[in-house]
Amino acid sequence: MKRRLVLLCLALGLICPVRAASPETSAVAYPAGYRKWPLVKSMVIYSDKHPLFGQFGGLHHVYANAEALKALTKGGTFPDGSVLVFDLLEAKDENGAYGEGARKLVAVMAKDRARFKATGGWGFEAFKGDSETERLVKDPAKDCFGCHQQQKDNDFAFSGYKP
Amino acid sequence: MKRRLVLLCLALGLICPVRAASPETSAVAYPAGYRKWPLVKSMVIYSDKHPLFGQFGGLHHVYANAEALKALTKGGTFPDGSVLVFDLLEAKDENGAYGEGARKLVAVMAKDRARFKATGGWGFEAFKGDSETERLVKDPAKDCFGCHQQQKDNDFAFSGYKP
């Protein structure tokens, strides 16, 4: 059906309204205002002894919107509408301390079971640096869910909330 | 006048309502709910190369209430009612990363120019670990303001907000 519609669009010289194979790819919105959402937890990945240093080296914070926070504090799976943000900054190593440097990326996971069936009900995206439009994720199933699926028992989220 | 009231209380066998010399000492309330306030910034002080390692070694977050956040984002001095929280956790060094450990202390600075004239308009307190009642500050002028006064040009706060 999609294929027919694409062919039809091509035939008519139209910009095709169908996002073909992966509607998830660019369907996750930039999480406007997340810097004022509650902080879930933070970490500094500072050495290549850590398996995620190459990808996520630096100082990161995880933020939750109101829906996600409810699940984190009260337990249970995340309801649709839940959004978790992974905000990765450079870790500035100065004088025996790691402080916050420039933003490297803002990664997002947004729960919508109907739209993101193939990736555990979560849509994944990442935005480069301080940009709200420059998207980094090519294949969410591979780039993001490949790792997150090990957290199936935790509804695919890594971070727990510490009061 | 205070002295007379104290003597009168003693004479009458009453619990005296006057907090004598240092009303600031225990006048700062525990900042209930601060974990859901906006995060200002974070840092890991991990080595004794840092001058504050002995006192504040670990992973700390600074949170701001709504009044303090306005000043941090829009500039100007902090209005009365502003509260900043310094939440110090142990930094767990594992596998090339510093994660969050147990809470070491929760330090608070609360703005009230009338009550805290002697310390730049700010009241200072700190609470041990997860306790909301076990107070750590004996002499706020010496224990806290002694260091904060170097930040006079920044209304005595160290942390700046990064959007």
Short mmCIF file of C-alpha atoms in Angstrom, two decimals:
data_model
loop_
_atom_site.label_atom_id
_atom_site.label_comp_id
_atom_site.label_asym_id
_atom_site.label_seq_id
_atom_site.Cartn_x
_atom_site.Cartn_y
_atom_site.Cartn_z
CA MET A 1 0.00 0.00 0.00
CA LYS A 2 2.76 2.43 1.04
CA ARG A 3 4.76 1.44 -2.02
CA ARG A 4 1.81 2.12 -4.32
CA LEU A 5 1.35 5.54 -2.74
CA VAL A 6 5.03 6.36 -3.17
CA LEU A 7 4.89 5.34 -6.83
CA LEU A 8 1.75 7.41 -7.29
CA CYS A 9 3.45 10.43 -5.73
CA LEU A 10 6.48 9.99 -7.98
CA ALA A 11 4.24 9.66 -11.02
CA LEU A 12 2.41 12.86 -10.16
CA GLY A 13 5.60 14.74 -9.25
CA LEU A 14 4.38 15.28 -5.70
CA ILE A 15 6.40 15.43 -2.51
CA CYS A 16 5.32 12.19 -1.02
CA PRO A 17 3.60 12.45 2.36
CA VAL A 18 4.50 8.91 3.33
CA ARG A 19 7.53 8.39 5.53
CA ALA A 20 8.45 4.98 4.23
CA ALA A 21 10.02 2.18 6.24
CA SER A 22 10.72 3.80 9.61
CA PRO A 23 8.16 6.32 10.80
CA GLU A 24 9.99 6.25 14.15
CA THR A 25 13.19 7.68 12.77
CA SER A 26 12.36 11.34 13.04
CA ALA A 27 9.11 11.23 14.92
CA VAL A 28 10.43 12.19 18.34
CA ALA A 29 10.13 15.88 19.14
CA TYR A 30 12.86 17.99 20.70
CA PRO A 31 12.09 18.02 24.45
CA ALA A 32 11.55 21.75 24.85
CA GLY A 33 12.03 22.98 28.42
CA TYR A 34 13.62 19.77 29.73
CA ARG A 35 16.31 21.71 31.61
CA LYS A 36 13.64 22.62 34.14
CA TRP A 37 12.31 19.05 34.49
CA PRO A 38 13.26 17.03 37.55
CA LEU A 39 16.71 15.45 37.53
CA VAL A 40 16.72 11.67 37.72
CA LYS A 41 20.46 11.07 38.09
CA SER A 42 23.88 12.06 36.79
CA MET A 43 27.17 10.43 35.96
CA VAL A 44 30.63 11.29 34.65
CA ILE A 45 32.09 8.75 32.22
CA TYR A 46 35.73 9.79 32.25
CA SER A 47 37.85 6.92 30.94
CA ASP A 48 37.93 4.40 28.14
CA LYS A 49 37.79 1.71 30.81
CA HIS A 50 34.04 2.35 30.57
CA PRO A 51 32.42 0.60 27.60
CA LEU A 52 30.36 3.70 26.71
CA PHE A 53 33.24 6.19 26.85
CA GLY A 54 33.53 6.47 23.06
CA GLN A 55 29.85 7.17 22.58
CA PHE A 56 28.89 8.93 25.82
CA GLY A 57 32.10 10.10 27.49
CA GLY A 58 31.45 13.26 29.53
CA LEU A 59 29.11 14.43 32.25
CA HIS A 60 25.49 13.44 31.69
CA HIS A 61 22.21 14.20 33.38
CA VAL A 62 18.96 12.29 32.95
CA TYR A 63 15.72 14.30 33.26
CA ALA A 64 12.13 13.04 33.42
CA ASN A 65 8.88 14.77 32.50
CA ALA A 66 5.92 14.52 34.90
CA GLU A 67 4.56 11.28 33.39
CA ALA A 68 7.93 9.53 33.46
CA LEU A 69 8.65 10.74 36.99
CA LYS A 70 5.46 9.13 38.27
CA ALA A 71 6.58 5.74 36.97
CA LEU A 72 10.10 6.25 38.32
CA THR A 73 8.94 7.14 41.81
CA LYS A 74 5.86 4.91 42.10
CA GLY A 75 6.99 1.93 40.04
CA GLY A 76 5.28 0.18 37.15
CA THR A 77 5.76 0.70 33.44
CA PHE A 78 5.98 4.13 31.87
CA PRO A 79 2.67 5.47 30.53
CA ASP A 80 2.38 6.88 27.01
CA GLY A 81 3.57 10.48 27.08
CA SER A 82 6.56 9.66 29.28
CA VAL A 83 9.77 11.34 28.14
CA LEU A 84 13.30 10.77 29.43
CA VAL A 85 16.15 13.03 28.37
CA PHE A 86 19.86 12.18 28.45
CA ASP A 87 21.76 15.48 28.38
CA LEU A 88 25.44 14.91 27.62
CA LEU A 89 27.97 17.68 28.34
CA GLU A 90 31.71 17.68 28.05
CA ALA A 91 33.36 16.92 31.39
CA LYS A 92 35.94 19.62 32.06
CA ASP A 93 38.71 18.12 34.14
CA GLU A 94 40.17 21.00 36.15
CA ASN A 95 42.04 21.09 39.40
CA GLY A 96 40.83 17.71 40.67
CA ALA A 97 37.20 18.19 39.65
CA TYR A 98 34.95 17.42 36.67
CA GLY A 99 32.75 20.39 35.82
CA GLU A 100 30.27 20.99 33.01
CA GLY A 101 31.50 21.92 29.54
CA ALA A 102 29.79 22.38 26.19
CA ARG A 103 26.76 20.28 25.33
CA LYS A 104 27.60 17.26 23.16
CA LEU A 105 24.10 15.93 22.53
CA VAL A 106 20.58 15.67 23.89
CA ALA A 107 19.14 12.17 23.56
CA VAL A 108 15.45 11.51 24.05
CA MET A 109 13.24 8.51 24.58
CA ALA A 110 9.50 9.11 24.32
CA LYS A 111 6.85 6.50 25.11
CA ASP A 112 4.07 5.87 22.62
CA ARG A 113 3.19 2.20 22.41
CA ALA A 114 1.15 2.52 19.25
CA ARG A 115 3.77 4.42 17.26
CA PHE A 116 6.89 2.68 18.45
CA LYS A 117 5.87 -0.96 18.66
CA ALA A 118 9.10 -2.24 17.15
CA THR A 119 11.28 -0.61 19.82
CA GLY A 120 9.56 -1.54 23.06
CA GLY A 121 7.02 1.27 22.85
CA TRP A 122 9.72 3.94 22.93
CA GLY A 123 10.77 6.36 20.23
CA PHE A 124 14.44 7.34 20.27
CA GLU A 125 16.19 10.43 18.93
CA ALA A 126 19.25 12.55 19.65
CA PHE A 127 20.02 16.18 18.84
CA LYS A 128 23.52 17.47 18.27
CA GLY A 129 24.98 19.97 20.76
CA ASP A 130 22.58 22.83 21.46
CA SER A 131 20.68 22.30 18.22
CA GLU A 132 16.97 21.55 18.41
CA THR A 133 16.83 20.40 14.81
CA GLU A 134 20.02 18.54 13.92
CA ARG A 135 19.09 14.90 14.41
CA LEU A 136 21.71 12.21 14.99
CA VAL A 137 19.85 8.92 15.05
CA LYS A 138 19.80 7.07 11.76
CA ASP A 139 18.34 3.76 12.90
CA PRO A 140 16.74 3.83 16.36
CA ALA A 141 16.30 0.06 16.46
CA LYS A 142 20.03 -0.42 16.04
CA ASP A 143 21.55 2.79 17.41
CA CYS A 144 19.46 2.97 20.60
CA PHE A 145 17.16 0.04 21.22
CA GLY A 146 19.93 -2.47 20.56
CA CYS A 147 21.39 -1.46 23.91
CA HIS A 148 18.21 -0.46 25.75
CA GLN A 149 16.55 -3.81 25.17
CA GLN A 150 18.78 -5.39 27.81
CA GLN A 151 16.72 -3.31 30.27
CA LYS A 152 13.44 -5.00 29.35
CA ASP A 153 12.61 -5.72 33.01
CA ASN A 154 12.88 -2.00 33.69
CA ASP A 155 10.64 -1.01 30.74
CA PHE A 156 13.83 -0.35 28.72
CA ALA A 157 15.06 2.55 30.87
CA PHE A 158 18.50 2.46 32.49
CA SER A 159 18.09 5.12 35.15
CA GLY A 160 16.48 4.68 38.54
CA TYR A 161 15.35 7.63 40.64
CA LYS A 162 17.05 8.35 43.93
CA PRO A 163 14.96 10.63 46.21
CA MET B 1 15.29 45.04 75.28
CA LYS B 2 16.02 41.42 74.38
CA ARG B 3 17.98 41.02 77.59
CA ARG B 4 15.11 42.40 79.64
CA LEU B 5 12.69 40.02 77.96
CA VAL B 6 14.99 37.08 78.65
CA LEU B 7 15.27 38.06 82.32
CA LEU B 8 11.51 38.45 82.53
CA CYS B 9 11.04 35.00 80.98
CA LEU B 10 13.49 33.48 83.45
CA ALA B 11 11.79 35.24 86.35
CA LEU B 12 8.42 33.91 85.28
CA GLY B 13 9.74 30.42 84.54
CA LEU B 14 8.66 30.68 80.90
CA ILE B 15 10.30 29.22 77.82
CA CYS B 16 11.70 32.36 76.34
CA PRO B 17 10.50 33.17 72.81
CA VAL B 18 13.58 35.24 72.01
CA ARG B 19 16.37 33.57 70.09
CA ALA B 20 19.26 35.53 71.51
CA ALA B 21 22.59 36.22 69.80
CA SER B 22 22.38 34.31 66.49
CA PRO B 23 18.90 34.02 65.07
CA GLU B 24 20.56 32.88 61.83
CA THR B 25 22.08 29.73 63.29
CA SER B 26 19.09 27.45 63.06
CA ALA B 27 16.65 29.62 61.20
CA VAL B 28 16.98 28.05 57.76
CA ALA B 29 14.34 25.42 57.04
CA TYR B 30 15.02 22.06 55.40
CA PRO B 31 14.29 22.60 51.68
CA ALA B 32 11.45 20.10 51.35
CA GLY B 33 10.90 18.91 47.78
CA TYR B 34 14.15 20.34 46.38
CA ARG B 35 14.86 17.12 44.43
CA LYS B 36 12.15 18.20 41.99
CA TRP B 37 13.44 21.77 41.66
CA PRO B 38 15.38 22.75 38.53
CA LEU B 39 19.02 21.71 38.42
CA VAL B 40 21.48 24.60 38.17
CA LYS B 41 24.69 22.65 37.66
CA SER B 42 26.70 19.67 38.87
CA MET B 43 30.32 18.78 39.56
CA VAL B 44 32.43 15.88 40.75
CA ILE B 45 35.27 16.84 43.10
CA TYR B 46 37.36 13.70 42.97
CA SER B 47 40.88 14.49 44.16
CA ASP B 48 42.66 16.33 46.94
CA LYS B 49 44.21 18.51 44.24
CA HIS B 50 40.94 20.44 44.62
CA PRO B 51 40.94 22.80 47.62
CA LEU B 52 37.39 21.74 48.63
CA PHE B 53 37.97 17.98 48.41
CA GLY B 54 38.15 17.53 52.17
CA GLN B 55 34.91 19.37 52.78
CA PHE B 56 32.94 18.69 49.61
CA GLY B 57 34.57 15.73 47.86
CA GLY B 58 31.95 13.78 45.87
CA LEU B 59 29.32 14.43 43.25
CA HIS B 60 27.22 17.52 43.93
CA HIS B 61 24.17 19.08 42.36
CA VAL B 62 22.93 22.62 42.88
CA TYR B 63 19.16 23.19 42.70
CA ALA B 64 17.22 26.46 42.65
CA ASN B 65 13.66 27.24 43.72
CA ALA B 66 11.49 29.37 41.42
CA GLU B 67 12.57 32.71 42.93
CA ALA B 68 16.27 31.86 42.72
CA LEU B 69 15.93 30.52 39.19
CA LYS B 70 14.49 33.84 37.99
CA ALA B 71 17.59 35.67 39.22
CA LEU B 72 19.89 33.03 37.75
CA THR B 73 18.30 33.15 34.31
CA LYS B 74 17.39 36.84 34.11
CA GLY B 75 20.26 38.35 36.09
CA GLY B 76 20.20 40.75 39.01
CA THR B 77 20.35 40.01 42.72
CA PHE B 78 18.34 37.22 44.31
CA PRO B 79 15.01 38.33 45.79
CA ASP B 80 13.98 37.39 49.33
CA GLY B 81 12.56 33.88 49.26
CA SER B 82 15.30 32.59 46.95
CA VAL B 83 16.69 29.22 47.99
CA LEU B 84 19.72 27.40 46.58
CA VAL B 85 20.47 23.81 47.56
CA PHE B 86 23.84 22.07 47.34
CA ASP B 87 23.17 18.31 47.38
CA LEU B 88 26.37 16.37 48.00
CA LEU B 89 26.49 12.64 47.23
CA GLU B 90 29.36 10.21 47.39
CA ALA B 91 31.00 9.78 43.99
CA LYS B 92 31.19 6.06 43.27
CA ASP B 93 34.21 5.43 41.08
CA GLU B 94 33.39 2.32 39.05
CA ASN B 95 34.63 1.09 35.76
CA GLY B 96 35.85 4.45 34.47
CA ALA B 97 32.83 6.43 35.63
CA TYR B 98 31.71 8.43 38.66
CA GLY B 99 28.15 7.59 39.64
CA GLU B 100 25.98 8.68 42.54
CA GLY B 101 26.42 7.12 45.98
CA ALA B 102 24.94 7.85 49.38
CA ARG B 103 23.98 11.38 50.35
CA LYS B 104 26.65 13.14 52.43
CA LEU B 105 24.87 16.39 53.17
CA VAL B 106 22.30 18.89 51.91
CA ALA B 107 23.48 22.49 52.27
CA VAL B 108 21.05 25.39 51.88
CA MET B 109 21.30 29.10 51.40
CA ALA B 110 18.08 31.07 51.80
CA LYS B 111 17.71 34.78 51.08
CA ASP B 112 16.07 37.03 53.65
CA ARG B 113 17.77 40.38 53.83
CA ALA B 114 16.12 41.44 57.08
CA ARG B 115 16.97 38.26 59.00
CA PHE B 116 20.44 37.60 57.66
CA LYS B 117 21.99 41.05 57.44
CA ALA B 118 25.33 39.91 58.84
CA THR B 119 25.86 37.29 56.13
CA GLY B 120 25.03 39.14 52.94
CA GLY B 121 21.28 38.65 53.26
CA TRP B 122 21.61 34.86 53.14
CA GLY B 123 20.95 32.29 55.82
CA PHE B 124 23.11 29.16 55.65
CA GLU B 125 22.50 25.66 56.97
CA ALA B 126 23.45 22.08 56.17
CA PHE B 127 21.72 18.79 56.99
CA LYS B 128 23.58 15.54 57.47
CA GLY B 129 23.00 12.72 54.97
CA ASP B 130 19.29 12.10 54.38
CA SER B 131 18.30 13.69 57.68
CA GLU B 132 15.94 16.67 57.59
CA THR B 133 16.69 17.60 61.20
CA GLU B 134 20.37 16.92 61.94
CA ARG B 135 21.99 20.31 61.42
CA LEU B 136 25.70 20.68 60.72
CA VAL B 137 26.40 24.41 60.69
CA LYS B 138 27.65 25.81 63.99
CA ASP B 139 28.63 29.28 62.85
CA PRO B 140 27.26 30.31 59.44
CA ALA B 141 29.35 33.49 59.33
CA LYS B 142 32.53 31.45 59.62
CA ASP B 143 31.57 28.01 58.24
CA CYS B 144 29.75 29.28 55.12
CA PHE B 145 29.87 33.00 54.54
CA GLY B 146 33.63 33.12 55.07
CA CYS B 147 33.98 31.46 51.68
CA HIS B 148 30.83 32.77 49.96
CA GLN B 149 31.75 36.40 50.57
CA GLN B 150 34.39 36.20 47.83
CA GLN B 151 31.39 35.96 45.46
CA LYS B 152 30.02 39.35 46.47
CA ASP B 153 29.73 40.49 42.85
CA ASN B 154 27.50 37.47 42.19
CA ASP B 155 25.26 38.15 45.23
CA PHE B 156 27.33 35.54 47.14
CA ALA B 157 26.32 32.56 44.98
CA PHE B 158 28.95 30.42 43.25
CA SER B 159 26.81 28.71 40.63
CA GLY B 160 25.77 30.12 37.30
CA TYR B 161 22.93 28.62 35.26
CA LYS B 162 23.63 27.00 31.91
CA PRO B 163 20.50 26.67 29.76
#
